[in-house]
Coordinates of C-alpha atoms and ligand atoms in Angstrom, one line a residue:
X26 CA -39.1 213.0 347.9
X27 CA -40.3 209.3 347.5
X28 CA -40.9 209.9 343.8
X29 CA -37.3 211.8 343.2
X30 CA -35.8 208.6 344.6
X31 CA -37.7 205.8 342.7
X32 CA -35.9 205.7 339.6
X33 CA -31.7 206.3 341.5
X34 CA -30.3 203.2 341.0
X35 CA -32.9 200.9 339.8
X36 CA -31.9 197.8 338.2
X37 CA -34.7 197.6 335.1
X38 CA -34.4 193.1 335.2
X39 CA -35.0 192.9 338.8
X40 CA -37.0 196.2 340.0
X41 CA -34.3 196.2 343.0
X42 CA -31.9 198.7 343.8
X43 CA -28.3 198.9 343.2
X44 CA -26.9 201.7 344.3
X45 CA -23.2 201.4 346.1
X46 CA -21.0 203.8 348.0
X47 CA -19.0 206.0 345.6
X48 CA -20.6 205.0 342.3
X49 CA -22.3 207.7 340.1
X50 CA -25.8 205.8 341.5
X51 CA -24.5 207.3 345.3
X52 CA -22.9 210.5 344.2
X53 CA -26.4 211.5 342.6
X54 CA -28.3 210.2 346.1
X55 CA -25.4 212.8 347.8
X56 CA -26.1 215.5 345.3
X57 CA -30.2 215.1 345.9
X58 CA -30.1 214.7 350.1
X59 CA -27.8 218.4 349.4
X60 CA -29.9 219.8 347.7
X61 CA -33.0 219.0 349.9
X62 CA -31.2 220.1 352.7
X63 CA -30.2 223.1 350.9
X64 CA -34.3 223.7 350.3
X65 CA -35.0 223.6 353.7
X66 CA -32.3 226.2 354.4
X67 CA -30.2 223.3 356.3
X68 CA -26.9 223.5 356.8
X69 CA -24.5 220.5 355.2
X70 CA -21.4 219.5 356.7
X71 CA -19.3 216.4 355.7
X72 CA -17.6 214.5 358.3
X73 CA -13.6 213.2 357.1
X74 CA -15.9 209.8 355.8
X75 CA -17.9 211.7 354.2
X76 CA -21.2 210.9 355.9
X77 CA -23.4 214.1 355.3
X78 CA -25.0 215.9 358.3
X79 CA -27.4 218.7 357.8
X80 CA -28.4 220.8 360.5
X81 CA -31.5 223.2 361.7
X82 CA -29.1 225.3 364.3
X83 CA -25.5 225.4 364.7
X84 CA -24.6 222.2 366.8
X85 CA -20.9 224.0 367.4
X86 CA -22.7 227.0 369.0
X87 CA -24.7 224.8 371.1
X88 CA -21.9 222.8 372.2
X89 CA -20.4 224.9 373.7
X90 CA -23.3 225.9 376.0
X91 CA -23.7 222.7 377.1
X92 CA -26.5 221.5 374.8
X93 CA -25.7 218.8 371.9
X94 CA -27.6 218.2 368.8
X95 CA -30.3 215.8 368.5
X96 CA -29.7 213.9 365.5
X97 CA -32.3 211.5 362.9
X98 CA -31.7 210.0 359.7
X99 CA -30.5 207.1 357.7
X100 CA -28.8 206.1 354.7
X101 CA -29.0 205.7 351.1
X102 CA -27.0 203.2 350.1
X103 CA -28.6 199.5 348.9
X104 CA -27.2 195.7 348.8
X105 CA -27.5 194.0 345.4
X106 CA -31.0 194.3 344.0
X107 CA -32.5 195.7 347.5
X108 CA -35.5 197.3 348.3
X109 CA -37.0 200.7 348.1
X110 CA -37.2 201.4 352.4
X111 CA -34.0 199.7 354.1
X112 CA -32.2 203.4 354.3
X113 CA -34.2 205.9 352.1
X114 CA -37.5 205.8 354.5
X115 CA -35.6 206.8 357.6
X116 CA -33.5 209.9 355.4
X117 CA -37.2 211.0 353.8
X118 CA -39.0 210.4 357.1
X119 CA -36.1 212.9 358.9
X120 CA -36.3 215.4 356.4
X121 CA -40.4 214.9 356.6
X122 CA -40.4 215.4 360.1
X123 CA -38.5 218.3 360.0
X124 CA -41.1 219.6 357.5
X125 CA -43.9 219.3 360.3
X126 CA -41.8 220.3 362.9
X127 CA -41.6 223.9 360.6
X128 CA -45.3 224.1 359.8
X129 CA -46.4 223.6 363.7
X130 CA -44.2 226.6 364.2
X131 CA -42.0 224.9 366.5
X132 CA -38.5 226.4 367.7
X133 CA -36.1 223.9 368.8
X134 CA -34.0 224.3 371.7
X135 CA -31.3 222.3 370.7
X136 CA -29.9 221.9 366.9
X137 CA -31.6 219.3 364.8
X138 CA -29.4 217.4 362.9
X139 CA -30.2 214.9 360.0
X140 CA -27.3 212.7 358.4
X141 CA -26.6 210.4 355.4
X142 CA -24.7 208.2 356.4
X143 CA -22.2 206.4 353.4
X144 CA -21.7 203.1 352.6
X145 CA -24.5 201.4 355.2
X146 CA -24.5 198.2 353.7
X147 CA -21.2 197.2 353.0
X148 CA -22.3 195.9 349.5
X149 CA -19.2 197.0 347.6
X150 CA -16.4 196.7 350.0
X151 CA -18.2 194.2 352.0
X152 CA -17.9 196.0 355.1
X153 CA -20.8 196.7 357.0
X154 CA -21.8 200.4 358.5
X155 CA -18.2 201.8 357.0
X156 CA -19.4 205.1 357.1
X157 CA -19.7 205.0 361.2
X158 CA -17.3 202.2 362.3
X159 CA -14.7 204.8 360.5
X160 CA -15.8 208.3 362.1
X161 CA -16.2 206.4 365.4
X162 CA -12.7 204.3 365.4
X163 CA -14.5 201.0 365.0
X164 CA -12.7 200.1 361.8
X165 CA -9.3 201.9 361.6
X166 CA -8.6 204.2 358.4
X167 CA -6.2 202.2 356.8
X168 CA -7.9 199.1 357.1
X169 CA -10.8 201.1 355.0
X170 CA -8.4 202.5 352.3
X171 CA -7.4 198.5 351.6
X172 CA -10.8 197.2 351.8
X173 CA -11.5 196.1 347.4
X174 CA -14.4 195.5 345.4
X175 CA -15.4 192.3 343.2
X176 CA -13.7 194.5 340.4
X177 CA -10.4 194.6 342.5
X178 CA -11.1 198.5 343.0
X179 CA -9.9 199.4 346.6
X180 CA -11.7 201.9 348.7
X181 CA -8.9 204.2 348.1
X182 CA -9.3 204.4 344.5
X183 CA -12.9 204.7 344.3
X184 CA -12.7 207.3 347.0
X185 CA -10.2 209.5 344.8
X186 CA -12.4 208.2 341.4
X187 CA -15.0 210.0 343.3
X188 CA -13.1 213.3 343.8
X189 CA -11.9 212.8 347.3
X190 CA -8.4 212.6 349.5
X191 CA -8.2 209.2 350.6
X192 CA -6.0 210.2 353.1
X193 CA -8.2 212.7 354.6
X194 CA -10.6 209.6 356.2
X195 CA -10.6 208.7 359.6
X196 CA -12.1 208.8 363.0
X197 CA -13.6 212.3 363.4
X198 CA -14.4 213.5 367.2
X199 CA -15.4 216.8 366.3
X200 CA -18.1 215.7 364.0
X201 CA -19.6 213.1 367.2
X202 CA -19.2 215.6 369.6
X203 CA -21.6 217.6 368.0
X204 CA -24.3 214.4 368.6
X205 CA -26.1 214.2 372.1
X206 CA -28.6 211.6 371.0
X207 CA -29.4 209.6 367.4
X208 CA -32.9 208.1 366.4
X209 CA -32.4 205.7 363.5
X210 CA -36.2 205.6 361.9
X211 CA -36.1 202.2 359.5
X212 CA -38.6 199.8 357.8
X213 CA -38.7 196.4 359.9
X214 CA -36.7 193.6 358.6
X215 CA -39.0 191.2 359.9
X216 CA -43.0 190.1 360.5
X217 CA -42.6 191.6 364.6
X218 CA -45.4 194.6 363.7
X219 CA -47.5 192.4 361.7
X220 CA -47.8 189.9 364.7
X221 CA -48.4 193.0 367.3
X222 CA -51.0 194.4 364.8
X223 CA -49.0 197.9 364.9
X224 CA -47.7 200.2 362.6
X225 CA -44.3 201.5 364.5
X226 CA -42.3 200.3 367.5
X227 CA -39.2 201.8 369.6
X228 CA -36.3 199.5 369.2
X229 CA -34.7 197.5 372.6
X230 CA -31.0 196.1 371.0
X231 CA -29.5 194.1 368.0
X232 CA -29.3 191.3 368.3
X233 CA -25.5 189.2 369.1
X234 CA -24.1 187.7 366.2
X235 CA -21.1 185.9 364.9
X236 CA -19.5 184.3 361.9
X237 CA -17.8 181.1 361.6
X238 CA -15.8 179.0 358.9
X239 CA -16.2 175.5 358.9
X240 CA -13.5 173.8 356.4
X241 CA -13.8 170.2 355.4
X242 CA -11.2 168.0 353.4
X243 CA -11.6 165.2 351.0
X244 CA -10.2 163.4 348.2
X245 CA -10.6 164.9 344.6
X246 CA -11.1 161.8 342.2
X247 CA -13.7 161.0 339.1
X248 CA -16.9 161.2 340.0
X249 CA -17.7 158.2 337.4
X250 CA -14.9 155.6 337.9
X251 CA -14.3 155.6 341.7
X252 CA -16.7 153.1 343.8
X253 CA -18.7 154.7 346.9
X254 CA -16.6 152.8 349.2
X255 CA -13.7 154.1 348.2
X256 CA -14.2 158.3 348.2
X257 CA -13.4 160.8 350.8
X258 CA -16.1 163.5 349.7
X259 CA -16.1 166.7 351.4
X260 CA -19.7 167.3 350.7
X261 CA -21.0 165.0 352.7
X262 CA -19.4 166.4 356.6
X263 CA -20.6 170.0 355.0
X264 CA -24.0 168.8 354.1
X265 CA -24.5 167.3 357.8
X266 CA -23.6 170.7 359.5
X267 CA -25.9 172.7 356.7
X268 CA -28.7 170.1 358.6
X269 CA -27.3 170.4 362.0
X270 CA -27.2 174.2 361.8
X271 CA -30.7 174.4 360.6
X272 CA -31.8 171.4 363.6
X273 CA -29.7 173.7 366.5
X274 CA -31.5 177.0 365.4
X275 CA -34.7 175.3 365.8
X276 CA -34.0 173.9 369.4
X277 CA -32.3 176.8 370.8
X278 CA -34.5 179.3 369.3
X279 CA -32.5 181.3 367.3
X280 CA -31.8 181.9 363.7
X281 CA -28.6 179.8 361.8
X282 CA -27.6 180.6 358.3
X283 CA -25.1 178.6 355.6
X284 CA -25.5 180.8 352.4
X285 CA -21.7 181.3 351.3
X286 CA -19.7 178.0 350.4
X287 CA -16.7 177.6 348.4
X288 CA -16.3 174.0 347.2
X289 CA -12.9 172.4 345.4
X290 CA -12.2 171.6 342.6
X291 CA -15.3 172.7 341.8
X292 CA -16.2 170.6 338.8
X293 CA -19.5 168.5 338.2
X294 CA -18.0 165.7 337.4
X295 CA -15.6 165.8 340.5
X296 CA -15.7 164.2 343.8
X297 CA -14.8 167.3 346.0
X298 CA -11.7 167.5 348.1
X299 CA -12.4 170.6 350.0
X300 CA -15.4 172.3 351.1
X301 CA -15.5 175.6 352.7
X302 CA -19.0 177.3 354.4
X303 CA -19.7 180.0 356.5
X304 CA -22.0 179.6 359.5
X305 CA -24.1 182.9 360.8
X306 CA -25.7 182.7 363.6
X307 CA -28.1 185.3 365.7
X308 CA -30.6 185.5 368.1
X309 CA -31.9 187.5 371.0
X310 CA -30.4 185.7 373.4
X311 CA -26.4 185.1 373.1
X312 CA -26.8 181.9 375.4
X313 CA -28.7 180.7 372.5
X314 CA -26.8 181.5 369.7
X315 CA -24.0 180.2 371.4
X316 CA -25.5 176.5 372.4
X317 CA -26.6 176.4 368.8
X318 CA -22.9 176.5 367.8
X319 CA -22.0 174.1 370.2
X320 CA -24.2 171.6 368.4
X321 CA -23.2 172.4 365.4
X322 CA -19.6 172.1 365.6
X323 CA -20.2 168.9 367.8
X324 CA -21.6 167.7 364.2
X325 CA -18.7 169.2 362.3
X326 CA -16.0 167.4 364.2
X327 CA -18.1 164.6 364.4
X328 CA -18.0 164.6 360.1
X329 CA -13.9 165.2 360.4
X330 CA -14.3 168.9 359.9
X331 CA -13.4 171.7 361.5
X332 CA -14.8 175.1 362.5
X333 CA -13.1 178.7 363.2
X334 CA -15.0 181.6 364.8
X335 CA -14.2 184.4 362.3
X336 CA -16.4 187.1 364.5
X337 CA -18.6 187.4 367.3
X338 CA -20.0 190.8 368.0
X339 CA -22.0 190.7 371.0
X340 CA -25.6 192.3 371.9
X341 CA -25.5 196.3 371.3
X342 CA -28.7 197.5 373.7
X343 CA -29.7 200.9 372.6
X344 CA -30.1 203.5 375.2
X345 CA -32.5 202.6 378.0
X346 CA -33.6 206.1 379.2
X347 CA -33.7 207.6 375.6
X348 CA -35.6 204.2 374.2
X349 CA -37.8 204.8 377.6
X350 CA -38.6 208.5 377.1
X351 CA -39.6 207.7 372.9
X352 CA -42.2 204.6 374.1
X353 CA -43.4 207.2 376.9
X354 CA -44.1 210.0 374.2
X355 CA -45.4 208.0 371.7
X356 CA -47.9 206.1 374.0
X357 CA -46.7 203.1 375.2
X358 CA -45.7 201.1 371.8
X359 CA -44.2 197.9 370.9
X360 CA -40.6 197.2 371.8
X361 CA -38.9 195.2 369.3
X362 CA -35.3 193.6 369.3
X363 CA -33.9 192.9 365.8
X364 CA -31.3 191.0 364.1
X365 CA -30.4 193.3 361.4
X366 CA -27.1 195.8 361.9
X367 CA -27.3 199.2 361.3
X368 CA -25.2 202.8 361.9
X369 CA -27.4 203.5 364.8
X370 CA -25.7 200.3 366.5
X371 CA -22.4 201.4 365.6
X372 CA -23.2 204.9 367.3
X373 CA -24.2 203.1 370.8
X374 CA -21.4 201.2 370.9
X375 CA -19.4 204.9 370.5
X376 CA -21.2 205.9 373.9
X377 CA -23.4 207.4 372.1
X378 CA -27.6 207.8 373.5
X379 CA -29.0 206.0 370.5
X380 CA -32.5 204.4 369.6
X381 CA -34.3 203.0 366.8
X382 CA -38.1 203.0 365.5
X383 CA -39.8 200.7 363.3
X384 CA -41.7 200.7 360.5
X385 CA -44.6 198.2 359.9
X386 CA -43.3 195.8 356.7
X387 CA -46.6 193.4 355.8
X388 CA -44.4 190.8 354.1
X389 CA -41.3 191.3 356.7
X390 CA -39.7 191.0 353.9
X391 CA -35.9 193.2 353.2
X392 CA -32.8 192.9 351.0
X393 CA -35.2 192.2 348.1
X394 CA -37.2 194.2 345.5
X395 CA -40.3 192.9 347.3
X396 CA -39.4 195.0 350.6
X397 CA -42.6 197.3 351.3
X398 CA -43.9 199.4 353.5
X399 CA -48.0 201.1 353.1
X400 CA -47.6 204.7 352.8
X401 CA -50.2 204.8 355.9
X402 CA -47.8 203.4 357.9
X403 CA -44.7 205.6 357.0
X404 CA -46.9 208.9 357.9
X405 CA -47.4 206.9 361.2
X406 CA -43.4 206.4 361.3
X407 CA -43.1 210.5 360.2
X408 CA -45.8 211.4 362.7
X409 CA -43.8 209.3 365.8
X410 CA -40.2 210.8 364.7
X411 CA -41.5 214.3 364.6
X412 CA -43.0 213.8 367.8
X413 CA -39.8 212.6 369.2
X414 CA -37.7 215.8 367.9
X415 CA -40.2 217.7 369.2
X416 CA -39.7 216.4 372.8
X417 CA -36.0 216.0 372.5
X418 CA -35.1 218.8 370.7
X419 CA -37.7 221.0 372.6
X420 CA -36.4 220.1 375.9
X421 CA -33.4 223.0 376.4
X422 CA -32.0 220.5 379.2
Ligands
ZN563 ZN1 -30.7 199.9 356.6

């Protein structure tokens, strides 16, 4: 499976991966995760997103006696030039597991379902987890249809580009009921495993987070003629809060990010008389996050500027008895918090049981063509999520 996927996508200059909901790069990812599911003798359902769910039983059936479908995977989406793992190792590892679960000869009570979700990454439309905010109500269907690419392509174009009904998207009970719990297997974002000296770990929460725009105006003039003394630069307010952001994430112990900034005019040889960044801010404590941002707009207002909270999303624990019951079966492992979204936080926030495991990534590194993961590890991550269907999935209750 790892091999089918390698060359999907691959940008030949960077050796990352580009591959974006409802390109021909995603529609040959849908058309391979079919026809492995199809191998396997799975059933495929699409949900009205279009997130693909494949399942060992029939979850309707079960339903209806009570029992709900236990429910792994991923997605295979990418961001610009990302790695091989952030997605495709929990979809492989699913379908993997599965695979074992077969050749031990086990019978599961309850359906098995595994899922592709669409669009995890937001890199087109530049919403995050569309796939799952839309199914669950999170991001309403119209707000999806208008969402546009850098091309000016909305989602409702590329939708019907890629054969579908635009209209036909939307939040989709039927397909959630179907779900009693969801395990999200993905590659860490971050050095936690290294530290621990482990290869997986059972997920506690993402982390809060929250977006802010700070604006600051100046006075456009010629960067050769007009005398220090004289200017009104922009750059300078916006540089001290690039420093303050990066001085308040290091005393309140969270993480602080400047990486998007629009500056005008724009010109080298201008002085700039308005500079636009945005601020994110994490961490696994929202008391933190939140004192850091007090700093740093102290230092905004302080340089004339001013700062707007665009979102704050607070911290999404993942289920406490399921997260218990996976660190139980798999022998007391490492509990990790992470700062990273994903579908499976979406899902929780929906009511629904949801936990995460994590794979081992040496470098901690993600988003990037450097992203790894040893193989050794991912048949650890395989070998903990089949033993996890095999207690949730065995257990008729
Ligand atoms: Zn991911």
């Amino acid at each position: 499976m790892w091999s089918d996927l390698q060359p999907v996508g691959r940008s030949a200059q960077s050796g990352g991966y580009r591959r974006f909901a409802w390109t021909r790069e995603d529609h040959d990812l849908r058309e391979w995760f079919a026809a492995e599911c199809a191998a396997r003798g799975l059933d495929l359902t699409e949900d009205r997103m279009g997130n693909q769910w494949a399942w060992w039983g029939d979850p309707d059936a079960a339903a209806s006696r009570g029992a709900k479908g236990v429910v792994t995977g991923s997605h295979l989406d990418s961001v610009p030039d990302g790695g091989a793992f952030d997605g495709p190792l929990g979809v492989v590892s699913a379908l993997a597991a599965v695979d074992s679960l077969r050749s031990n000869g086990f019978e599961p009570a309850k359906p098995i379902g595994v899922v592709n979700f669409v669009d995890e990454e937001g890199a087109r439309f530049g919403v995050a987890c569309a796939g799952s905010r839309v199914i669950t109500g999170a991001m309403t269907a119209r707000r999806a249809r208008s969402l546009t690419d850098a091309d000016g392509t909305t989602m409702a174009e590329a939708l019907k580009r890629a054969g579908r009904d635009p209209h036909q998207i939307g939040r989709d009970d039927d397909a959630l009921r179907r779900v009693g719990s969801f395990v999200e297997l993905h590659v860490e974002q971050g050095r936690g495993l290294v530290d621990l000296d482990h290869p997986v770990a059972v997920g506690s929460d993402i982390w809060p987070h929250g977006r802010w725009r700070l604006d600051f105006v100046g006075e456009a003039n010629h960067a050769g003629t007009t005398r220090l003394e004289d200017r009104h630069d922009a750059m300078l307010g916006y540089a001290a809060a690039v420093l303050a952001a990066r001085e308040a994430a290091i005393t309140h112990g969270c993480v602080a990010t400047i990486g998007k900034v629009a500056v005008t005019p724009g010109g080298v040889n201008a002085i700039p008389s308005a500079v636009t960044g945005w601020l994110d801010a994490r961490g696994a404590s929202p008391r933190a996050v939140r004192r850091a941002v007090s700093d740093i707009t102290a230092m905004v207002e302080q340089s004339g500027g001013k700062i707007t909270q665009e979102s704050w999303t607070p911290s999404t624990p993942f289920d406490a008895s399921l997260s218990a019951r996976l660190g139980t079966r798999l022998g007391g492992i490492p509990v990790l918090g992470t700062g990273a979204g994903h579908d499976a936080g979406i899902l929780a926030n929906a009511g629904i049981p949801t936990a995460m495991l994590f794979v081992r990534n040496p470098t901690g590194v993600s988003h990037s063509p450097e992203e790894f993961a040893e193989t050794s590890d991912c048949l650890e991550g395989v070998a903990a999520l089949t033993a996890v269907l095999e207690d949730l999935a065995g257990d008729p209750a």
